[in-house]
Amino acid sequence: MTAELTAPREFRLTTRPLPRPAPGELLVRVAACGICGSDLHNYLEGGIGGAPAVYPMVLGHEPCGRVAGCGQGVTGWAPGDRVAVEPAVYCYHCEFCRAGRHNICANLRFMSQPGDPGFFREYVTAPAASLFPLPPTLSPAEGSLFEPLAVVLHSLELAALRPGEDVAISGAGPIGLLTTALLRLAGAGRIWVSEPVRERRELALRLGADAAVDPRAEDPVRAILCETKGRGADAAIDCASQDDTLN
Ligand SMILES: [Zn+2]
Ligand SMILES: [Zn+2]
């Protein structure tokens, strides 16, 4: 079963032949797939950031599932193994891949963009290098957090915070909440979260934020400056990407 986006706000369920893994690939049965903000833009608006959807289009790039078959030459995997699947497919031979920076691969493909079906479907094939083993203790829903978690780990590497430093986070969607939880684990000092949705503010507090501000009720910058007697935070991490969260 495949869920194809055929128009804004319109999915069609279709049955496709079972894909066969090519040499070096595996067949994965998808158990769960998160819904990214980019999926919502494509669903609600028919595109994202000036890139229009091309119909029919299979969205979804936060998957986990189980190995259902191995292509020729694949070793180390067995049917039933729990896996997370990386949606980006790299060439591993361009200048950037060879320098270990395959996230900016010159020949990058991203499963869930036009022409490269994503994971809102039952069976997918993917290169063996795109699979990561998951422990059996993780539920499929938890396993589907691996892709946004990787996004957050990468951003925290770039932020290069030191233990005890204070951080302001804009937005408490999945990315903002994972950022909050990881910063708390990493030994951050004070963590402020700015988020207009009450349930998300409550979750942010449960996951380690010290304060959660409703930006519609008070100016978060002023609140932080006031609390720190004008010092402010050591770092600000934007997890909302709204016009008024960047300055
Ligand atoms: Zn995403
Ligand atoms: Zn490459």
CSV table of C-alpha atoms and ligand atoms in Angstrom, one decimal:
chain,number,residue,atom,x,y,z
A,1,MET,CA,0.0,0.0,0.0
A,2,THR,CA,1.3,3.4,-0.9
A,3,ALA,CA,-0.1,6.8,0.0
A,4,GLU,CA,0.4,9.2,-2.9
A,5,LEU,CA,-0.2,12.9,-2.7
A,6,THR,CA,-2.2,13.7,-5.8
A,7,ALA,CA,-3.2,17.3,-5.1
A,8,PRO,CA,-3.1,19.7,-2.1
A,9,ARG,CA,-4.9,18.0,0.8
A,10,GLU,CA,-5.5,14.9,-1.2
A,11,PHE,CA,-4.0,11.4,-0.8
A,12,ARG,CA,-4.7,8.4,-2.9
A,13,LEU,CA,-4.0,4.9,-1.6
A,14,THR,CA,-2.6,2.6,-4.3
A,15,THR,CA,-1.2,-0.9,-4.5
A,16,ARG,CA,2.2,-1.1,-6.1
A,17,PRO,CA,4.2,-4.2,-7.0
A,18,LEU,CA,6.6,-5.3,-4.3
A,19,PRO,CA,10.0,-3.5,-5.1
A,20,ARG,CA,13.0,-5.8,-5.6
A,21,PRO,CA,16.2,-4.8,-3.9
A,22,ALA,CA,19.0,-4.3,-6.3
A,23,PRO,CA,22.5,-5.6,-5.5
A,24,GLY,CA,23.7,-3.8,-2.4
A,25,GLU,CA,20.2,-2.8,-1.3
A,26,LEU,CA,17.7,-4.1,1.2
A,27,LEU,CA,13.9,-4.3,1.2
A,28,VAL,CA,12.4,-2.7,4.3
A,29,ARG,CA,8.8,-3.0,5.5
A,30,VAL,CA,7.9,0.4,7.0
A,31,ALA,CA,6.5,0.2,10.5
A,32,ALA,CA,6.1,3.9,11.3
A,33,CYS,CA,7.0,7.2,9.6
A,34,GLY,CA,7.0,10.6,11.3
A,35,ILE,CA,5.3,13.6,9.7
A,36,CYS,CA,7.8,16.4,9.1
A,37,GLY,CA,6.9,20.1,8.8
A,38,SER,CA,8.0,19.9,5.2
A,39,ASP,CA,5.4,17.1,4.6
A,40,LEU,CA,2.7,19.5,6.0
A,41,HIS,CA,3.8,22.3,3.6
A,42,ASN,CA,3.5,19.9,0.6
A,43,TYR,CA,0.2,18.6,1.8
A,44,LEU,CA,-1.4,21.9,2.8
A,45,GLU,CA,0.2,24.3,0.2
A,46,GLY,CA,1.3,22.0,-2.7
A,47,GLY,CA,5.0,22.7,-2.3
A,48,ILE,CA,7.7,24.0,0.1
A,49,GLY,CA,9.9,27.0,-0.1
A,50,GLY,CA,9.3,27.7,-3.8
A,51,ALA,CA,9.7,24.0,-4.8
A,52,PRO,CA,6.3,22.8,-6.0
A,53,ALA,CA,5.1,19.3,-5.4
A,54,VAL,CA,5.1,17.1,-8.5
A,55,TYR,CA,2.1,14.7,-8.5
A,56,PRO,CA,1.8,11.9,-7.7
A,57,MET,CA,4.3,12.3,-4.9
A,58,VAL,CA,5.2,10.0,-2.0
A,59,LEU,CA,6.1,12.0,1.1
A,60,GLY,CA,7.6,10.9,4.4
A,61,HIS,CA,11.3,10.8,5.4
A,62,GLU,CA,11.3,9.8,9.1
A,63,PRO,CA,10.9,6.1,8.8
A,64,CYS,CA,11.7,2.9,10.8
A,65,GLY,CA,10.7,-0.6,10.0
A,66,ARG,CA,12.0,-4.2,9.6
A,67,VAL,CA,14.3,-5.8,7.0
A,68,ALA,CA,12.1,-7.8,4.6
A,69,GLY,CA,14.7,-9.0,2.1
A,70,CYS,CA,18.4,-8.6,1.1
A,71,GLY,CA,19.7,-7.8,-2.4
A,72,GLN,CA,22.8,-9.6,-3.8
A,73,GLY,CA,26.0,-9.0,-1.9
A,74,VAL,CA,24.4,-7.7,1.2
A,75,THR,CA,25.8,-9.1,4.5
A,76,GLY,CA,25.1,-8.5,8.1
A,77,TRP,CA,21.3,-8.1,7.9
A,78,ALA,CA,18.6,-10.7,8.4
A,79,PRO,CA,14.8,-10.5,7.7
A,80,GLY,CA,13.0,-9.1,10.8
A,81,ASP,CA,15.9,-6.9,11.9
A,82,ARG,CA,14.6,-3.5,13.2
A,83,VAL,CA,16.0,-0.6,11.3
A,84,ALA,CA,15.9,3.1,10.8
A,85,VAL,CA,16.4,4.2,7.2
A,86,GLU,CA,18.3,7.4,6.3
A,87,PRO,CA,16.2,9.2,3.6
A,88,ALA,CA,19.2,10.9,1.9
A,89,VAL,CA,21.1,8.8,-0.6
A,90,TYR,CA,24.7,9.7,-1.2
A,91,CYS,CA,27.1,8.9,-4.1
A,92,TYR,CA,30.1,8.3,-1.9
A,93,HIS,CA,32.5,9.3,-4.7
A,94,CYS,CA,32.1,13.1,-5.1
A,95,GLU,CA,34.6,15.6,-3.6
A,96,PHE,CA,32.4,16.2,-0.6
A,97,CYS,CA,31.6,12.5,0.1
A,98,ARG,CA,35.3,11.7,-0.1
A,99,ALA,CA,36.0,14.4,2.5
A,100,GLY,CA,33.5,12.8,4.9
A,101,ARG,CA,31.0,15.6,4.3
A,102,HIS,CA,28.4,13.5,2.5
A,103,ASN,CA,25.6,15.6,3.9
A,104,ILE,CA,26.5,18.1,1.1
A,105,CYS,CA,27.0,15.4,-1.5
A,106,ALA,CA,27.1,16.9,-5.0
A,107,ASN,CA,24.8,14.1,-6.3
A,108,LEU,CA,22.5,13.9,-3.3
A,109,ARG,CA,19.1,12.3,-3.7
A,110,PHE,CA,16.5,12.7,-1.0
A,111,MET,CA,13.7,10.1,-0.7
A,112,SER,CA,10.4,12.0,-0.6
A,113,GLN,CA,11.2,14.6,-3.1
A,114,PRO,CA,9.7,14.7,-6.6
A,115,GLY,CA,10.9,11.6,-8.5
A,116,ASP,CA,12.3,9.9,-5.4
A,117,PRO,CA,9.4,8.3,-3.5
A,118,GLY,CA,9.5,8.6,0.3
A,119,PHE,CA,8.3,6.3,3.1
A,120,PHE,CA,4.5,6.8,3.3
A,121,ARG,CA,4.3,3.3,1.8
A,122,GLU,CA,4.6,-0.3,3.0
A,123,TYR,CA,7.8,-1.5,1.3
A,124,VAL,CA,10.9,0.5,0.2
A,125,THR,CA,14.3,-0.5,-1.1
A,126,ALA,CA,17.4,1.4,0.2
A,127,PRO,CA,21.2,1.0,0.0
A,128,ALA,CA,22.6,-1.1,2.8
A,129,ALA,CA,24.6,2.0,3.9
A,130,SER,CA,21.4,3.9,4.6
A,131,LEU,CA,20.2,1.4,7.3
A,132,PHE,CA,20.8,1.7,11.0
A,133,PRO,CA,20.0,-1.0,13.5
A,134,LEU,CA,17.5,-0.2,16.2
A,135,PRO,CA,17.3,-1.9,19.6
A,136,PRO,CA,14.2,-4.1,20.1
A,137,THR,CA,13.3,-2.0,23.2
A,138,LEU,CA,12.3,1.0,20.9
A,139,SER,CA,8.7,1.1,19.7
A,140,PRO,CA,8.2,1.9,16.0
A,141,ALA,CA,7.0,5.4,17.0
A,142,GLU,CA,10.2,6.0,19.0
A,143,GLY,CA,12.3,4.6,16.1
A,144,SER,CA,10.7,7.1,13.7
A,145,LEU,CA,12.4,9.9,15.8
A,146,PHE,CA,15.9,9.0,14.6
A,147,GLU,CA,15.8,11.4,11.6
A,148,PRO,CA,14.8,14.5,13.5
A,149,LEU,CA,17.2,13.4,16.2
A,150,ALA,CA,20.0,13.4,13.7
A,151,VAL,CA,19.0,16.9,12.6
A,152,VAL,CA,19.2,18.1,16.2
A,153,LEU,CA,22.6,16.4,16.9
A,154,HIS,CA,24.0,18.0,13.8
A,155,SER,CA,22.8,21.5,14.9
A,156,LEU,CA,24.2,21.0,18.4
A,157,GLU,CA,27.6,20.1,16.9
A,158,LEU,CA,27.5,23.4,15.0
A,159,ALA,CA,26.4,25.3,18.1
A,160,ALA,CA,29.4,23.8,20.0
A,161,LEU,CA,28.0,24.7,23.4
A,162,ARG,CA,29.9,24.1,26.6
A,163,PRO,CA,28.4,22.6,29.8
A,164,GLY,CA,26.6,25.2,31.9
A,165,GLU,CA,25.9,27.6,29.1
A,166,ASP,CA,22.4,29.1,28.8
A,167,VAL,CA,20.3,28.6,25.7
A,168,ALA,CA,17.1,30.2,24.3
A,169,ILE,CA,15.1,27.9,22.0
A,170,SER,CA,12.5,29.3,19.6
A,171,GLY,CA,9.7,26.7,18.9
A,172,ALA,CA,8.8,23.5,20.7
A,173,GLY,CA,7.7,21.3,17.9
A,174,PRO,CA,9.5,17.9,17.5
A,175,ILE,CA,12.8,19.6,16.7
A,176,GLY,CA,12.6,22.2,19.5
A,177,LEU,CA,11.6,19.5,22.0
A,178,LEU,CA,14.4,17.1,21.0
A,179,THR,CA,16.8,20.1,21.2
A,180,THR,CA,15.5,20.8,24.7
A,181,ALA,CA,15.9,17.2,25.8
A,182,LEU,CA,19.4,16.8,24.4
A,183,LEU,CA,20.6,20.1,25.8
A,184,ARG,CA,19.4,19.0,29.2
A,185,LEU,CA,21.3,15.7,28.8
A,186,ALA,CA,24.4,17.6,27.6
A,187,GLY,CA,24.6,19.7,30.7
A,188,ALA,CA,23.2,23.0,29.5
A,189,GLY,CA,22.7,25.7,32.1
A,190,ARG,CA,19.3,27.5,31.9
A,191,ILE,CA,17.1,26.6,29.0
A,192,TRP,CA,14.3,29.0,27.9
A,193,VAL,CA,11.7,27.9,25.3
A,194,SER,CA,9.5,30.2,23.4
A,195,GLU,CA,6.3,28.5,22.0
A,196,PRO,CA,2.8,29.7,21.4
A,197,VAL,CA,1.0,26.3,21.9
A,198,ARG,CA,0.3,25.5,25.6
A,199,GLU,CA,0.7,21.7,25.3
A,200,ARG,CA,4.1,22.1,23.7
A,201,ARG,CA,5.2,24.5,26.4
A,202,GLU,CA,4.2,21.9,29.0
A,203,LEU,CA,6.1,19.2,27.1
A,204,ALA,CA,9.2,21.4,26.9
A,205,LEU,CA,9.1,21.9,30.7
A,206,ARG,CA,8.8,18.1,31.2
A,207,LEU,CA,11.7,17.5,28.9
A,208,GLY,CA,14.1,19.8,30.7
A,209,ALA,CA,13.3,23.5,29.9
A,210,ASP,CA,13.5,25.8,32.9
A,211,ALA,CA,11.0,28.3,31.5
A,212,ALA,CA,8.5,28.2,28.7
A,213,VAL,CA,7.3,31.6,27.4
A,214,ASP,CA,4.2,32.2,25.3
A,215,PRO,CA,5.5,34.8,22.7
A,216,ARG,CA,1.9,36.0,22.2
A,217,ALA,CA,1.6,36.9,25.8
A,218,GLU,CA,5.1,38.3,26.5
A,219,ASP,CA,8.3,39.2,24.5
A,220,PRO,CA,10.6,36.3,25.1
A,221,VAL,CA,13.8,38.4,24.5
A,222,ARG,CA,12.6,40.9,27.1
A,223,ALA,CA,11.8,38.1,29.5
A,224,ILE,CA,15.2,36.6,29.2
A,225,LEU,CA,17.0,39.9,29.4
A,226,CYS,CA,15.0,40.8,32.5
A,227,GLU,CA,15.7,37.5,34.2
A,228,THR,CA,19.4,37.6,33.5
A,229,LYS,CA,19.7,41.3,34.4
A,230,GLY,CA,20.6,42.2,30.8
A,231,ARG,CA,23.2,39.4,30.1
A,232,GLY,CA,21.0,37.3,27.8
A,233,ALA,CA,21.6,33.7,26.7
A,234,ASP,CA,24.9,32.2,25.5
A,235,ALA,CA,23.2,30.8,22.4
A,236,ALA,CA,19.8,31.0,20.6
A,237,ILE,CA,18.6,28.1,18.5
A,238,ASP,CA,15.8,28.7,16.1
A,239,CYS,CA,13.5,25.6,15.8
A,240,ALA,CA,10.6,27.5,14.4
A,241,SER,CA,11.9,29.3,11.3
A,242,GLN,CA,9.2,32.0,11.5
A,243,ASP,CA,9.9,35.6,10.4
A,244,ASP,CA,9.9,36.8,13.9
A,245,THR,CA,12.1,34.1,15.4
A,246,LEU,CA,15.1,35.3,13.3
A,247,ASN,CA,16.9,38.6,13.9
B,1,ZN,ZN,12.1,16.7,7.7
B,2,ZN,ZN,28.7,12.5,-3.1
